mmCIF file of C-alpha atoms in Angstrom:
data_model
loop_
_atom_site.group_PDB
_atom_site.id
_atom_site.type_symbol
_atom_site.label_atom_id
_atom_site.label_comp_id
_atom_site.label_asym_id
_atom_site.label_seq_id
_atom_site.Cartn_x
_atom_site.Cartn_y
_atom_site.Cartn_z
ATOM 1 C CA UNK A 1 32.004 9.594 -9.743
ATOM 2 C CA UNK A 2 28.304 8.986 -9.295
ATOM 3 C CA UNK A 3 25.460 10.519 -7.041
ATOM 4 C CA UNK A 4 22.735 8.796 -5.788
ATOM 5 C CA UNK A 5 19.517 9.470 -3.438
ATOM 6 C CA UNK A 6 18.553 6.419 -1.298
ATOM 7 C CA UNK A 7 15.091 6.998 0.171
ATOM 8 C CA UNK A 8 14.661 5.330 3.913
ATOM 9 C CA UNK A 9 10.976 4.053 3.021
ATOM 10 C CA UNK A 10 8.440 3.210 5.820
ATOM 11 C CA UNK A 11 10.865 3.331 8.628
ATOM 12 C CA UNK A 12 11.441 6.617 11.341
ATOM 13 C CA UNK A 13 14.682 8.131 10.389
ATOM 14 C CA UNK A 14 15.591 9.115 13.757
ATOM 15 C CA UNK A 15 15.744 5.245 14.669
ATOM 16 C CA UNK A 16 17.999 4.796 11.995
ATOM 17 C CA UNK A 17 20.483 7.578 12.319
ATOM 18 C CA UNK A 18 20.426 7.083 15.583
ATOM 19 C CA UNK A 19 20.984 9.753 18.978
ATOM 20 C CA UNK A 20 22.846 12.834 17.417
ATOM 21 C CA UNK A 21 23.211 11.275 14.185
ATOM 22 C CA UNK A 22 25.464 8.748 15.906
ATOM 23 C CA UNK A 23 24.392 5.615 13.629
ATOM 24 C CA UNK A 24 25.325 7.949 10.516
ATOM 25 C CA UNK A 25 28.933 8.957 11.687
ATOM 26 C CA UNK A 26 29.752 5.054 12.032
ATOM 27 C CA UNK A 27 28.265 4.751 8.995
ATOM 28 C CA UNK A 28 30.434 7.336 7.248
ATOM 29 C CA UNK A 29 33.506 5.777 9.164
ATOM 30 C CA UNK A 30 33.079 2.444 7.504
ATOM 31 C CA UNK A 31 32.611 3.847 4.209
ATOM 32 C CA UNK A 32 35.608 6.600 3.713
ATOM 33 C CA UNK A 33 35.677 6.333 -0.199
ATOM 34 C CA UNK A 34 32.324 8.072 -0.048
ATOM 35 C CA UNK A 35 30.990 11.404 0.510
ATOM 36 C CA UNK A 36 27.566 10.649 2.323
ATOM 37 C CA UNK A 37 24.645 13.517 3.581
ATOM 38 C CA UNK A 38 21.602 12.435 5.082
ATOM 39 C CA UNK A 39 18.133 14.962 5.733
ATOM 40 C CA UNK A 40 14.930 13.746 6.539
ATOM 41 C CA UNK A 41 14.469 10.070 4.597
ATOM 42 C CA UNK A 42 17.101 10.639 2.165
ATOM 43 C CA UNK A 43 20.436 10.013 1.855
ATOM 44 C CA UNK A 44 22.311 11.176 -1.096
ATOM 45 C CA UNK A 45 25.741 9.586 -1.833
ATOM 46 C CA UNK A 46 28.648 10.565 -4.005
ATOM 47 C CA UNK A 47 31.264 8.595 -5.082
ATOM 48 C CA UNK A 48 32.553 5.204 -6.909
ATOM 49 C CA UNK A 49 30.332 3.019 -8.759
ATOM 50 C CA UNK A 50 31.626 -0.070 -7.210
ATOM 51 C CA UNK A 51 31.541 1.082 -3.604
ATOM 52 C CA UNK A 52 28.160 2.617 -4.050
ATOM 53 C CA UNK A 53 26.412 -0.413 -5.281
ATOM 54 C CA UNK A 54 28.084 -2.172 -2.030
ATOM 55 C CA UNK A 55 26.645 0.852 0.240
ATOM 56 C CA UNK A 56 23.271 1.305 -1.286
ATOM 57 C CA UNK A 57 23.206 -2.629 -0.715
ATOM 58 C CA UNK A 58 23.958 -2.038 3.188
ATOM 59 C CA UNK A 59 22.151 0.522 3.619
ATOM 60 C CA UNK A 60 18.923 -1.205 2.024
ATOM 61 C CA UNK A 61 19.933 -4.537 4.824
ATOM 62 C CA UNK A 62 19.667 -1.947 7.617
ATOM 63 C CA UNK A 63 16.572 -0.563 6.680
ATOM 64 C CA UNK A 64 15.027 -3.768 6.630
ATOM 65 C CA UNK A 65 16.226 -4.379 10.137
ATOM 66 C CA UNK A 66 15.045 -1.433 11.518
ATOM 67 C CA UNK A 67 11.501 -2.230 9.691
ATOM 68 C CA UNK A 68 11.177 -5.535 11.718
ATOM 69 C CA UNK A 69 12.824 -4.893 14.550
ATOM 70 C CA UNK A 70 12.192 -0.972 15.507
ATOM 71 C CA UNK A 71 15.980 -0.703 16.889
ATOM 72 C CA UNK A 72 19.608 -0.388 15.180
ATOM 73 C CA UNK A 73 22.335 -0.585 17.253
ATOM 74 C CA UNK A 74 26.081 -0.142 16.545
ATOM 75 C CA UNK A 75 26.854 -4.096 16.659
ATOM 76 C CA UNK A 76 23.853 -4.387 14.211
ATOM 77 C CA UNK A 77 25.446 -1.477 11.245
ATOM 78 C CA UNK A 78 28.755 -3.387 11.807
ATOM 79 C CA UNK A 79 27.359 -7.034 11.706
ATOM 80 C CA UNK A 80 25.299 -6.073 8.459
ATOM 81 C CA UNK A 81 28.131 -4.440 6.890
ATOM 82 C CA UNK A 82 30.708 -7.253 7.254
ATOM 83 C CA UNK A 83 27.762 -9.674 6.457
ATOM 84 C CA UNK A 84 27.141 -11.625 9.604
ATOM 85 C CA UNK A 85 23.874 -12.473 11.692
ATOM 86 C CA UNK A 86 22.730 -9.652 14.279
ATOM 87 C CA UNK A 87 21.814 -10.373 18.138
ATOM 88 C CA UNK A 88 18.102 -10.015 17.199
ATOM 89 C CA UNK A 89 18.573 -12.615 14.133
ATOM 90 C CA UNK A 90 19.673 -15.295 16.502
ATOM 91 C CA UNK A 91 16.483 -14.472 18.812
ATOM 92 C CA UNK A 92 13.275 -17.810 17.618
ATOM 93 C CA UNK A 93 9.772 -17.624 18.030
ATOM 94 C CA UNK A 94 9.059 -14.276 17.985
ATOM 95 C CA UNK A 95 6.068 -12.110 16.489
ATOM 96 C CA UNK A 96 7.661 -8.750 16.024
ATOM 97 C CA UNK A 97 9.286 -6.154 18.098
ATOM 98 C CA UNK A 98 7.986 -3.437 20.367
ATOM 99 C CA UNK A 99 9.300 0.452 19.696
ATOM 100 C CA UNK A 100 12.168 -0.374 22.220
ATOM 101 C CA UNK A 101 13.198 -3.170 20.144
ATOM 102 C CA UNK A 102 11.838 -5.452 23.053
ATOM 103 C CA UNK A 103 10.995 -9.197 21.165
ATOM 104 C CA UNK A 104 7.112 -9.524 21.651
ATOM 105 C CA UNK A 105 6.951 -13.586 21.854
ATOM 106 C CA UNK A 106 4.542 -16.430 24.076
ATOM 107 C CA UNK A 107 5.471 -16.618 27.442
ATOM 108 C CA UNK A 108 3.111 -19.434 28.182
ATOM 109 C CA UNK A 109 2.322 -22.621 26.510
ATOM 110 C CA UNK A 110 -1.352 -21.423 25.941
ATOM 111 C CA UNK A 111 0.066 -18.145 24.151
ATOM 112 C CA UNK A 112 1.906 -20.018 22.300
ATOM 113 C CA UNK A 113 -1.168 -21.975 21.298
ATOM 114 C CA UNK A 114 -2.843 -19.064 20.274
ATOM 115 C CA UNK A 115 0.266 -18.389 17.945
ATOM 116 C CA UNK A 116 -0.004 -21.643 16.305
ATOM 117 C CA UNK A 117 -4.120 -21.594 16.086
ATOM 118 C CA UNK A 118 -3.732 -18.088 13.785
ATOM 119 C CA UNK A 119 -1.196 -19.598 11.620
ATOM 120 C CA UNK A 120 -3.515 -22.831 11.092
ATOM 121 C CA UNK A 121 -7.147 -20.882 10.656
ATOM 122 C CA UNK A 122 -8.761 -17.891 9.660
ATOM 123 C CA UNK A 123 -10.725 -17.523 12.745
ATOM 124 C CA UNK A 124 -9.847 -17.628 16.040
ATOM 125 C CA UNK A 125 -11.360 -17.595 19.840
ATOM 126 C CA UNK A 126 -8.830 -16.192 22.621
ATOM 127 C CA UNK A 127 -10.920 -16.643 25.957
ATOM 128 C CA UNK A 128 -8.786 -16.164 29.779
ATOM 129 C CA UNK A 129 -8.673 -13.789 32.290
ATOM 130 C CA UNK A 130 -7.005 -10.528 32.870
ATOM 131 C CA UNK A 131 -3.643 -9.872 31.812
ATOM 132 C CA UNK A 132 -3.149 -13.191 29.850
ATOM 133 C CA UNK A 133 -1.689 -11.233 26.692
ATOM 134 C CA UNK A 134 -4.791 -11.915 24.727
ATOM 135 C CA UNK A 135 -5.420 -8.511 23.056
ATOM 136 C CA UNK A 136 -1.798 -7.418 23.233
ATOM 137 C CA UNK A 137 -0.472 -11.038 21.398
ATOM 138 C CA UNK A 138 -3.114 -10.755 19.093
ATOM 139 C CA UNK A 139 -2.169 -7.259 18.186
ATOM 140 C CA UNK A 140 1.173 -8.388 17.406
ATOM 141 C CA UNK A 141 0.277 -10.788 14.944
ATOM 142 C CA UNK A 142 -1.582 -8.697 13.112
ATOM 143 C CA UNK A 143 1.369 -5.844 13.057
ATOM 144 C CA UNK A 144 3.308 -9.031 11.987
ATOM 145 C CA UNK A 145 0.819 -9.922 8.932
ATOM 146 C CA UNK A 146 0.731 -6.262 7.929
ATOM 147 C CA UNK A 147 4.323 -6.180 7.791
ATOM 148 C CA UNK A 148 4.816 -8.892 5.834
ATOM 149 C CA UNK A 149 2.159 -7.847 3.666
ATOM 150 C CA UNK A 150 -0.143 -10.834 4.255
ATOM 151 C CA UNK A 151 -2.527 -8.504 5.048
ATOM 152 C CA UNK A 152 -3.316 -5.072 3.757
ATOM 153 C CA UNK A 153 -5.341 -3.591 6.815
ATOM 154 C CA UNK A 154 -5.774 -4.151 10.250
ATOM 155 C CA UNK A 155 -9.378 -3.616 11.835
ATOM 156 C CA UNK A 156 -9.907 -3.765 15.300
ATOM 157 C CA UNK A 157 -13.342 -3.521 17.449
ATOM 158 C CA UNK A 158 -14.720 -3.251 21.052
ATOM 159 C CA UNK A 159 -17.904 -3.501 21.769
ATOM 160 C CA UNK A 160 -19.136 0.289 23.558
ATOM 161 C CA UNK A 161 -20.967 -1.458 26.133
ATOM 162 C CA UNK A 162 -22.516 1.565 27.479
ATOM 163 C CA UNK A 163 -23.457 2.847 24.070
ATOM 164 C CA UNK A 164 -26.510 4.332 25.351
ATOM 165 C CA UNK A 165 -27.878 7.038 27.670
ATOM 166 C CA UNK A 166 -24.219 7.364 29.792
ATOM 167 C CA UNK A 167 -22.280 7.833 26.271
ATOM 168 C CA UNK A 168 -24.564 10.872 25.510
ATOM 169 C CA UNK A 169 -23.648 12.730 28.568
ATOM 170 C CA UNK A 170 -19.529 12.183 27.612
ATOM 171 C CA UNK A 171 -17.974 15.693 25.950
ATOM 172 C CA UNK A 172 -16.742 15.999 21.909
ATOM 173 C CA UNK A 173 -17.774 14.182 18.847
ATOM 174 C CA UNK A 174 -18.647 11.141 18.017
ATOM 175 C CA UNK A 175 -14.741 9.578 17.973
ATOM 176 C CA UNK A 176 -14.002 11.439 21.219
ATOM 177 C CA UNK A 177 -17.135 9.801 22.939
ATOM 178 C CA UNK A 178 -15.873 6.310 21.796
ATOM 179 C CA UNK A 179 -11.996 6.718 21.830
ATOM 180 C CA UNK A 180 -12.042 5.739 25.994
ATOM 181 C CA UNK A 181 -13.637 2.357 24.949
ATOM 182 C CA UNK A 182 -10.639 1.848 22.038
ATOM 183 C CA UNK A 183 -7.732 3.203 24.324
ATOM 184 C CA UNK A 184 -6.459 -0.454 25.258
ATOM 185 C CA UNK A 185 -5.833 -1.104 21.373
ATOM 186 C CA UNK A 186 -4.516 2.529 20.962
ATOM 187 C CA UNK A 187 -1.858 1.763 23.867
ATOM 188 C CA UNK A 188 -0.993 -1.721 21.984
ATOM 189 C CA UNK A 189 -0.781 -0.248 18.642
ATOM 190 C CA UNK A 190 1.683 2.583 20.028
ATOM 191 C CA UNK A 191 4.161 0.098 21.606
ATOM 192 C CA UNK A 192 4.860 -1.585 18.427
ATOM 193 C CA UNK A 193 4.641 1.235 15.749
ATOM 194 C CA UNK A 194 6.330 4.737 15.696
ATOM 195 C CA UNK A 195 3.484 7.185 16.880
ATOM 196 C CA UNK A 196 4.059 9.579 13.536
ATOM 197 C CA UNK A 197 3.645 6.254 11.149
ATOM 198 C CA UNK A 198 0.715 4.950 12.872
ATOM 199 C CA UNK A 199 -1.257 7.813 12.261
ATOM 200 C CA UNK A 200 -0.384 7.929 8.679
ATOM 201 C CA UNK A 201 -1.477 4.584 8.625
ATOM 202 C CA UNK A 202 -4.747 5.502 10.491
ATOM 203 C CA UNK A 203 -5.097 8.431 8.538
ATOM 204 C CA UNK A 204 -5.118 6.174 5.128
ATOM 205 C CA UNK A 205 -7.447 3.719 6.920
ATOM 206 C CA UNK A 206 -4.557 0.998 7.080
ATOM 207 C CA UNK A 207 -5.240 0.519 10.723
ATOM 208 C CA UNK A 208 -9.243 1.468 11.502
ATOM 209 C CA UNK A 209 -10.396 0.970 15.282
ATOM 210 C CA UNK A 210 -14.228 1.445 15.605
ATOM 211 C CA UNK A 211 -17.093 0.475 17.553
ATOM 212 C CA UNK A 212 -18.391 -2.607 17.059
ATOM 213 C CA UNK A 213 -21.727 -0.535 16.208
ATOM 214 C CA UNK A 214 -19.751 0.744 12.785
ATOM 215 C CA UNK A 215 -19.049 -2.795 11.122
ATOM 216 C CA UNK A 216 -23.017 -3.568 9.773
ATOM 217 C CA UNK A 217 -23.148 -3.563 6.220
ATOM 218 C CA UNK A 218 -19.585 -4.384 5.647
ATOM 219 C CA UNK A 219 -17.435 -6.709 4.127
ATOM 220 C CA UNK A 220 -13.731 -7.444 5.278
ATOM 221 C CA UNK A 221 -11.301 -8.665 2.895
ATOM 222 C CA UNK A 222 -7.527 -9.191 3.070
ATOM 223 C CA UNK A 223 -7.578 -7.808 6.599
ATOM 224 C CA UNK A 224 -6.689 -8.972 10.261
ATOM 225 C CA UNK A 225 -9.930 -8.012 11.803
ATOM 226 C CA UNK A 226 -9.281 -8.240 16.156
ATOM 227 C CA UNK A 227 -12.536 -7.755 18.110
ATOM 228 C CA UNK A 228 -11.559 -7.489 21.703
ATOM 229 C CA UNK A 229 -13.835 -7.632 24.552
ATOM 230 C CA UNK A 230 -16.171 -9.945 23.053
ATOM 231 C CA UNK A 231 -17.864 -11.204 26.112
ATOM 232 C CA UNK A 232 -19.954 -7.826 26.543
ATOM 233 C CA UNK A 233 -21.628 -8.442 22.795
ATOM 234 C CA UNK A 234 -25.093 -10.028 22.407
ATOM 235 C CA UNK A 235 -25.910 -12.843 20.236
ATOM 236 C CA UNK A 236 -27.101 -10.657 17.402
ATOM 237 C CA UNK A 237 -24.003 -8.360 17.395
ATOM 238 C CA UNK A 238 -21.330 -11.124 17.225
ATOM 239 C CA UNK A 239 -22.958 -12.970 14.874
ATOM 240 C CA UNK A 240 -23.394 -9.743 12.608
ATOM 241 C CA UNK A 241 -19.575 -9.003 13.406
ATOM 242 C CA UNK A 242 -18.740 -12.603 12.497
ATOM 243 C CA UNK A 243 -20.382 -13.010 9.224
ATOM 244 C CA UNK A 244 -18.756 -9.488 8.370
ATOM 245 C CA UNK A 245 -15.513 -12.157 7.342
ATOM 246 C CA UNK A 246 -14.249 -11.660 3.613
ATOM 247 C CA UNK A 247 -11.643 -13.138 1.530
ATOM 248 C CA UNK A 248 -8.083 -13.260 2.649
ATOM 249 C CA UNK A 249 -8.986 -12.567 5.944
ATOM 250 C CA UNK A 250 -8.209 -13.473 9.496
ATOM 251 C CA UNK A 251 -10.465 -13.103 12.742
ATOM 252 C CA UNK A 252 -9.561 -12.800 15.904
ATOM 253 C CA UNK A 253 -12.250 -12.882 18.389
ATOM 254 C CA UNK A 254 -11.158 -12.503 22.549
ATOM 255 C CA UNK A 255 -12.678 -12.145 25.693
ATOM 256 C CA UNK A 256 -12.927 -12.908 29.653
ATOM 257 C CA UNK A 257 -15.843 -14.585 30.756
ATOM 258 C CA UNK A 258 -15.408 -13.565 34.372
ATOM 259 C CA UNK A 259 -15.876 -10.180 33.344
ATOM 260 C CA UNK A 260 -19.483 -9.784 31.279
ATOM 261 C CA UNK A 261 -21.055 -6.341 31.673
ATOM 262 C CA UNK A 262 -24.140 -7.091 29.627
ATOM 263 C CA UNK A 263 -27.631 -6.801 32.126
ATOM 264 C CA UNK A 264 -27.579 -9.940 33.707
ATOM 265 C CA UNK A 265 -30.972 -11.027 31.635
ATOM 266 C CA UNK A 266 -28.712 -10.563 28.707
ATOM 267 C CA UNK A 267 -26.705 -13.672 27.290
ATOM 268 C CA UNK A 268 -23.034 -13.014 25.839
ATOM 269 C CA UNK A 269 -23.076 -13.021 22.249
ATOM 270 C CA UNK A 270 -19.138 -14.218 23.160
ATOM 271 C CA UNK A 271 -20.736 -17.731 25.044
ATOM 272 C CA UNK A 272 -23.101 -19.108 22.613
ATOM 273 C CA UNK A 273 -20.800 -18.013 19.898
ATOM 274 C CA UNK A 274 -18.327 -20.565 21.679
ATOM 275 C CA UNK A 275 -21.250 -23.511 21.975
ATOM 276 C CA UNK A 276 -22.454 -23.134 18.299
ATOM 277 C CA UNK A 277 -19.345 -22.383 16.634
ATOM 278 C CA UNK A 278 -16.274 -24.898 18.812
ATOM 279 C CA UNK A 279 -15.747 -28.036 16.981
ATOM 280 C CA UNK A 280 -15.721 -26.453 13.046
ATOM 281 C CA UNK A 281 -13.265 -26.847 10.529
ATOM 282 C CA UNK A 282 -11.192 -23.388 9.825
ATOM 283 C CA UNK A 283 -12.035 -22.019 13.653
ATOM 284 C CA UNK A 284 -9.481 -22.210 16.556
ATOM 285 C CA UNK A 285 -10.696 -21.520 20.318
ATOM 286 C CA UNK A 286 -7.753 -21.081 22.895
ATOM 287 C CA UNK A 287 -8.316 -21.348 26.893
ATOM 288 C CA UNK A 288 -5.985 -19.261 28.844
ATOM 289 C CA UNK A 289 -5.915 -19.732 32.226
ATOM 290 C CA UNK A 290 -4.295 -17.658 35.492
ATOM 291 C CA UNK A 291 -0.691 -19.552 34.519
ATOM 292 C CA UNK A 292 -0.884 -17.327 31.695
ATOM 293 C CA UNK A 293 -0.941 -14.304 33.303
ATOM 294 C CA UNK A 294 2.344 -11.779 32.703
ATOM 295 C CA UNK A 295 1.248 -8.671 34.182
ATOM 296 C CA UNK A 296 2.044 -7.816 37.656
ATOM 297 C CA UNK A 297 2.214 -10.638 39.846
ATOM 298 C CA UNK A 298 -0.350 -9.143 42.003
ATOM 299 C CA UNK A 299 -2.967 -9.403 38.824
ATOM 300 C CA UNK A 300 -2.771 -13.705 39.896
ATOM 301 C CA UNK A 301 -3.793 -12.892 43.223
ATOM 302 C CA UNK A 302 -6.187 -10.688 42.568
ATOM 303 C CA UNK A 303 -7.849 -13.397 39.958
ATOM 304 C CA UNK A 304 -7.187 -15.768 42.731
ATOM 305 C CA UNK A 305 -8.714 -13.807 45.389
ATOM 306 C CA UNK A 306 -11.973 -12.934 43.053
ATOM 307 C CA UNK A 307 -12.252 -16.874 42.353
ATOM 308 C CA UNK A 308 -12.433 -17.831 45.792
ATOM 309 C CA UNK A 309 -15.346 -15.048 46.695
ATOM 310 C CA UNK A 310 -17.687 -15.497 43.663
ATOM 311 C CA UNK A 311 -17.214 -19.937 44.921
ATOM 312 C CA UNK A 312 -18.259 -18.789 48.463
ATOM 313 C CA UNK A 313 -20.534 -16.495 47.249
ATOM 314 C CA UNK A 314 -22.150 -19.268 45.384
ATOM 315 C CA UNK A 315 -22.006 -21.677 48.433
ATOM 316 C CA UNK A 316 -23.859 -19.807 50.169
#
């Protein structure tokens, strides 16, 4: 007889026990030669050599699966332990799972184009409309990179277009000023990674959101680096955000040209960035479009409805 303490590393043990412990009792059902208690991340086992290098094996398989998938269901601890392919195995083309083990894949051609342009260069333009899946896609892949340890950080920037006089009258510090800027990559971030690990990971700067304002004087190396909102930077500020790019890095640079909120004297850093820069070796641009949308169905309309105003507008 042998004890041993297995240690459920980076993954929320509540996921992988399951409601009421209920993943743990099947667990302890399949393995009756065994005497297993579980608290916190640890499980200690006592029992046979044999059956607990079998167990320790399983046990390692599941972990795994809850790492890239967020979910373990009772099919999945009985498919791992008799060695087969789960549901979510048999499930192509996707970039990782949300918390409710939802697959986070394209839904359009063009996403799917964006997929492809990451995996083929370091820098990438995702310009479209509204609800395309832009910042949310490109969240994805770089939860996907840091996952699979391609990259060691994840940085992600917004541009505080109203940086100024109007952020000086908002209450708290400095990060509570900004924060309502960053909340679209907060809500992102918290569909795809267990709220208590992703501010651990914030906490020991894995993930850093900041204002684009923060990045001067930096360099970014083996990072995904995701600046959102681009269309509201000036000339100067993308260009200091773009040449920011280290080794082992990837860029990801979106925005919606239909909605700049720069002065209207002011050109978008985001649009020459597109003229100079389109065409090089190493950079990808992707054009969604409307048919991308996969937000409410209403969000088309609206676009629709917009499009038709700012052409009559323009007639006239």
């Amino acid at each position: 007889m042998i004890e041993k303490h297995i240690v459920l590393e980076e993954i929320d043990p509540v996921a992988f026990y399951g409601v009421n412990n209920g993943h743990l009792q099947i667990i302890k059902s399949l393995y009756p030669k065994l005497r297993i208690v579980a608290r916190d991340n640890v499980i200690r086992v006592l029992g046979d050599s044999e059956e607990m290098e079998r167990f320790e094996e399983q046990i390692e398989n599941m972990r795994r699966h809850v790492l890239k998938y967020n979910t373990l269901s009772e099919e999945d601890i009985i498919d791992i332990v008799n060695g087969q392919k789960t549901k979510a195995d048999a499930v192509k083309g996707v970039v990782c799972y949300s918390l409710s083990g939802r697959p986070i894949k394209s839904r359009s051609e063009n996403q799917q184009r964006l997929i492809d342009a990451f995996e083929q260069n370091d820098m990438v333009f995702a310009v479209g409309p509204a609800g395309t899946g832009k910042t949310y896609l490109s969240i994805a892949l770089a939860v996907r990179a840091l996952k699979e340890k391609t990259a060691k950080k994840i940085i992600l920037s917004r541009p505080a277009v109203e940086a100024g006089e109007k952020l000086g009258f908002l209450p708290g510090d400095m990060k509570e000023k900004i924060d309502p800027y960053l909340q679209p990559l907060y809500d992102a971030l918290e569909d795809m990674i267990p709220a208590v690990k992703l501010q651990d990971m914030m906490d020991k700067h894995i993930i850093q959101i900041a204002p684009l304002a923060f990045m001067r004087g930096r360099t970014l190396s083996d990072a995904v680096v995701i600046l959102d909102e681009a269309q509201n930077t000036t000339p100067a500020q993308i260009r200091m955000f773009l040449t920011r790019m280290g080794w082992n890095t990837k860029m990801i640079i979106t925005g919606d040209m239909t909605q700049i909120d720069l002065p209207k004297n002011q050109l978008s850093g985001l649009k020459e960035a597109l003229h100079i820069l389109t065409g090089i070796e190493g950079i990808g641009v992707v054009e969604l479009t409307k048919k991308d949308i996969v937000r409410h169905k209403l969000v088309t309309r609206i676009v629709n409805a917009y499009e038709a105003a700012d052409k009559e507008t323009k007639g006239n």
